[in-house]
GROMACS .gro file of C-alpha atoms in nm:
model
  200
    1MET     CA    1  -0.829   3.200  -5.045
    2ASN     CA    2  -0.464   3.105  -4.995
    3LYS     CA    3  -0.436   3.287  -4.687
    4ASN     CA    4  -0.764   3.011  -4.525
    5ILE     CA    5  -0.603   2.713  -4.684
    6ASP     CA    6  -0.234   2.848  -4.532
    7ASP     CA    7  -0.508   2.891  -4.171
    8HIS     CA    8  -0.632   2.587  -4.200
    9TYR     CA    9  -0.234   2.429  -4.242
   10ASP     CA   10  -0.101   2.666  -3.921
   11ASP     CA   11  -0.404   2.471  -3.695
   12LEU     CA   12  -0.308   2.121  -3.775
   13PRO     CA   13   0.037   2.081  -3.587
   14GLU     CA   14  -0.125   2.276  -3.304
   15ASN     CA   15  -0.436   1.937  -3.290
   16GLY     CA   16  -0.272   1.698  -3.321
   17ALA     CA   17  -0.110   1.704  -3.024
   18GLN     CA   18  -0.377   1.770  -2.910
   19ASN     CA   19  -0.491   1.496  -2.996
   20GLU     CA   20  -0.242   1.275  -2.863
   21TRP     CA   21  -0.277   1.370  -2.550
   22MET     CA   22  -0.616   1.324  -2.471
   23GLU     CA   23  -0.496   0.944  -2.654
   24LEU     CA   24  -0.292   0.939  -2.378
   25VAL     CA   25  -0.468   1.037  -2.087
   26LYS     CA   26  -0.742   0.763  -2.236
   27THR     CA   27  -0.547   0.534  -2.281
   28ALA     CA   28  -0.408   0.558  -1.978
   29PHE     CA   29  -0.785   0.614  -1.757
   30TRP     CA   30  -0.886   0.277  -1.842
   31ALA     CA   31  -0.548   0.082  -1.831
   32VAL     CA   32  -0.616   0.260  -1.466
   33THR     CA   33  -0.898   0.062  -1.424
   34PHE     CA   34  -0.855  -0.218  -1.577
   35ALA     CA   35  -0.551  -0.208  -1.327
   36VAL     CA   36  -0.751  -0.106  -1.029
   37LEU     CA   37  -1.087  -0.346  -1.140
   38ILE     CA   38  -0.784  -0.728  -1.179
   39ARG     CA   39  -0.675  -0.614  -0.861
   40SER     CA   40  -1.034  -0.588  -0.674
   41LEU     CA   41  -1.172  -0.857  -0.831
   42ILE     CA   42  -0.955  -1.088  -0.948
   43ALA     CA   43  -0.600  -1.107  -0.854
   44GLU     CA   44  -0.302  -0.930  -0.544
   45PRO     CA   45  -0.007  -0.910  -0.590
   46PHE     CA   46   0.151  -0.964  -0.252
   47ASN     CA   47   0.570  -1.005  -0.122
   48ILE     CA   48   0.585  -1.165   0.230
   49PRO     CA   49   0.764  -0.967   0.470
   50SER     CA   50   0.845  -1.200   0.663
   51GLY     CA   51   0.942  -1.562   0.787
   52SER     CA   52   0.582  -1.634   0.984
   53MET     CA   53   0.537  -1.941   0.760
   54LYS     CA   54   0.832  -2.129   0.610
   55PRO     CA   55   0.973  -2.320   0.466
   56ASN     CA   56   0.666  -2.210   0.242
   57LEU     CA   57   0.647  -1.852   0.181
   58LEU     CA   58   1.021  -1.750   0.191
   59VAL     CA   59   1.097  -1.343   0.255
   60GLY     CA   60   1.000  -1.194  -0.037
   61ASP     CA   61   0.881  -1.477  -0.165
   62TYR     CA   62   0.573  -1.221  -0.421
   63LEU     CA   63   0.204  -1.456  -0.499
   64PHE     CA   64  -0.102  -1.384  -0.586
   65VAL     CA   65  -0.435  -1.372  -0.430
   66SER     CA   66  -0.719  -1.478  -0.529
   67LYS     CA   67  -0.960  -1.180  -0.430
   68TYR     CA   68  -1.341  -1.366  -0.493
   69GLU     CA   69  -1.265  -1.715  -0.352
   70TYR     CA   70  -1.432  -1.608   0.041
   71GLY     CA   71  -1.644  -1.293  -0.162
   72TYR     CA   72  -1.580  -0.957  -0.155
   73SER     CA   73  -1.634  -0.650   0.147
   74ARG     CA   74  -1.539  -0.314   0.113
   75TYR     CA   75  -1.229  -0.414   0.194
   76SER     CA   76  -1.132  -0.565  -0.093
   77PHE     CA   77  -1.146  -0.260  -0.287
   78PRO     CA   78  -0.850   0.044  -0.239
   79MET     CA   79  -0.889   0.254   0.053
   80GLY     CA   80  -1.230   0.087   0.137
   81ILE     CA   81  -1.393   0.288  -0.190
   82VAL     CA   82  -1.682   0.082  -0.239
   83PRO     CA   83  -2.014   0.119   0.032
   84ILE     CA   84  -2.042  -0.328   0.143
   85ASP     CA   85  -2.176  -0.353   0.397
   86GLY     CA   86  -2.028  -0.718   0.630
   87ARG     CA   87  -1.936  -0.895   0.194
   88ILE     CA   88  -2.134  -1.029  -0.020
   89TRP     CA   89  -2.091  -1.371  -0.185
   90ALA     CA   90  -1.909  -1.528   0.072
   91SER     CA   91  -1.813  -1.895   0.146
   92GLU     CA   92  -1.624  -2.031   0.425
   93PRO     CA   93  -1.268  -2.088   0.387
   94ALA     CA   94  -1.149  -2.450   0.478
   95GLN     CA   95  -0.924  -2.568   0.792
   96GLY     CA   96  -0.575  -2.517   0.618
   97ASP     CA   97  -0.644  -2.254   0.359
   98VAL     CA   98  -0.347  -1.972   0.372
   99VAL     CA   99  -0.514  -1.593   0.380
  100VAL     CA  100  -0.441  -1.314   0.389
  101PHE     CA  101  -0.569  -1.008   0.594
  102LYS     CA  102  -0.600  -0.706   0.795
  103LEU     CA  103  -0.695  -0.663   1.166
  104PRO     CA  104  -1.039  -0.469   1.266
  105THR     CA  105  -0.770  -0.257   1.470
  106ASP     CA  106  -0.505  -0.241   1.151
  107ASN     CA  107  -0.661  -0.139   0.800
  108LYS     CA  108  -0.315  -0.069   0.705
  109THR     CA  109  -0.090  -0.415   0.728
  110ASP     CA  110  -0.129  -0.792   0.578
  111TYR     CA  111  -0.152  -1.031   0.824
  112ILE     CA  112  -0.025  -1.378   0.593
  113LYS     CA  113  -0.130  -1.728   0.744
  114ARG     CA  114  -0.282  -2.024   0.796
  115ILE     CA  115  -0.601  -2.169   0.913
  116ILE     CA  116  -0.629  -2.390   1.162
  117GLY     CA  117  -0.912  -2.356   1.379
  118MET     CA  118  -1.262  -2.327   1.269
  119PRO     CA  119  -1.565  -2.122   1.422
  120GLY     CA  120  -1.673  -2.359   1.724
  121ASP     CA  121  -1.343  -2.504   1.742
  122ARG     CA  122  -1.121  -2.551   2.072
  123VAL     CA  123  -0.781  -2.475   1.935
  124GLN     CA  124  -0.439  -2.559   2.232
  125ILE     CA  125  -0.067  -2.558   2.215
  126ARG     CA  126   0.006  -2.796   2.503
  127ASN     CA  127   0.489  -2.852   2.509
  128GLY     CA  128   0.448  -2.752   2.219
  129ARG     CA  129   0.207  -2.988   2.027
  130LEU     CA  130  -0.098  -2.810   1.789
  131PHE     CA  131  -0.416  -2.945   1.952
  132LEU     CA  132  -0.760  -2.929   1.829
  133ASN     CA  133  -1.082  -3.030   1.989
  134ASP     CA  134  -0.894  -3.190   2.327
  135GLN     CA  135  -0.716  -3.432   1.963
  136MET     CA  136  -0.309  -3.371   1.860
  137VAL     CA  137  -0.216  -3.253   1.550
  138LYS     CA  138  -0.009  -3.562   1.383
  139ARG     CA  139   0.312  -3.472   1.291
  140GLU     CA  140   0.644  -3.692   1.198
  141GLN     CA  141   0.997  -3.456   1.153
  142VAL     CA  142   1.135  -3.524   0.826
  143ASP     CA  143   1.420  -3.277   0.872
  144GLN     CA  144   1.647  -3.082   1.167
  145PHE     CA  145   1.919  -2.827   1.027
  146ALA     CA  146   2.156  -2.547   1.206
  147THR     CA  147   2.035  -2.234   1.081
  148THR     CA  148   2.048  -1.837   1.262
  149ASN     CA  149   1.700  -1.638   1.403
  150ARG     CA  150   1.612  -1.335   1.436
  151PHE     CA  151   1.825  -1.207   1.734
  152GLY     CA  152   2.170  -1.338   1.546
  153GLN     CA  153   2.144  -1.722   1.710
  154ASP     CA  154   2.245  -2.003   1.670
  155ILE     CA  155   2.003  -2.267   1.728
  156VAL     CA  156   1.882  -2.599   1.486
  157MET     CA  157   1.529  -2.598   1.392
  158THR     CA  158   1.317  -2.908   1.333
  159GLU     CA  159   1.088  -2.991   1.012
  160PHE     CA  160   0.739  -3.130   1.078
  161GLU     CA  161   0.566  -3.290   0.847
  162GLN     CA  162   0.164  -3.155   1.014
  163THR     CA  163  -0.199  -3.332   0.882
  164LEU     CA  164  -0.493  -3.169   1.053
  165PRO     CA  165  -0.804  -3.326   1.090
  166ASN     CA  166  -0.978  -3.275   0.740
  167GLY     CA  167  -0.594  -3.435   0.594
  168LEU     CA  168  -0.457  -3.108   0.497
  169THR     CA  169  -0.077  -3.194   0.518
  170PHE     CA  170   0.148  -2.966   0.529
  171SER     CA  171   0.548  -2.842   0.708
  172ILE     CA  172   0.656  -2.657   0.936
  173TYR     CA  173   0.932  -2.582   1.161
  174GLU     CA  174   0.952  -2.622   1.564
  175GLU     CA  175   1.287  -2.484   1.657
  176GLY     CA  176   1.186  -2.658   1.956
  177ASP     CA  177   0.855  -2.813   2.209
  178ASN     CA  178   0.956  -2.545   2.576
  179GLY     CA  179   0.866  -2.146   2.446
  180ALA     CA  180   0.720  -1.959   2.633
  181LEU     CA  181   0.417  -2.039   2.390
  182ASP     CA  182   0.444  -2.387   2.384
  183ASN     CA  183   0.156  -2.412   2.715
  184THR     CA  184  -0.069  -2.200   2.599
  185LYS     CA  185  -0.454  -2.150   2.725
  186VAL     CA  186  -0.796  -2.296   2.558
  187TYR     CA  187  -0.840  -2.083   2.274
  188THR     CA  188  -1.192  -2.158   2.169
  189VAL     CA  189  -1.336  -1.958   1.792
  190PRO     CA  190  -1.654  -1.780   1.783
  191GLU     CA  191  -1.821  -1.812   1.527
  192GLY     CA  192  -1.809  -1.592   1.230
  193GLU     CA  193  -1.477  -1.580   1.272
  194TYR     CA  194  -1.126  -1.812   1.270
  195PHE     CA  195  -0.823  -1.900   1.450
  196VAL     CA  196  -0.543  -1.880   1.215
  197MET     CA  197  -0.134  -1.921   1.340
  198GLY     CA  198   0.224  -1.928   1.039
  199ASP     CA  199   0.423  -2.227   0.991
  200ASN     CA  200   0.742  -2.145   1.068
   0.00000   0.00000   0.00000
């Protein structure tokens, strides 16, 4: 009888350690599952990698992006593991929304830009000014300051307040109105697509 009791007590530490290990594994599993669901369905954290959205988003800024605003696709989930065809519960972005997206040719790089042109819109830059459907978009100068560009050159940057046709106002930076991309052809936005630009 005493031997059986001793054997029972000898087993307790091993069983206790095994139970603790299983509890740890279960806790870790549910924590990871919960984090993946939050990141896939509700909000995902992003870090701003470049200055293309200055002055509204700065390099190194962290932000949470709503995942449900425009519905879900397979790319809403890690590694595209959910086999969704197209987009479910989709809603259309609004002009002026800041969006995070990937290119169809690159499923690794995240881009953060502002929606400027809606499906069917004609978008053009003429002498540095933005035109939507042949109408010049309103902008007013706010500030002007000296800075250094990405090549280490001293430049003068101008801050404008720009107002889209739907009334949304936001700040933009302009180095000048005579650069290589300050005169473009007219881009007609296809149905189901959007024209995006950075604020800088």
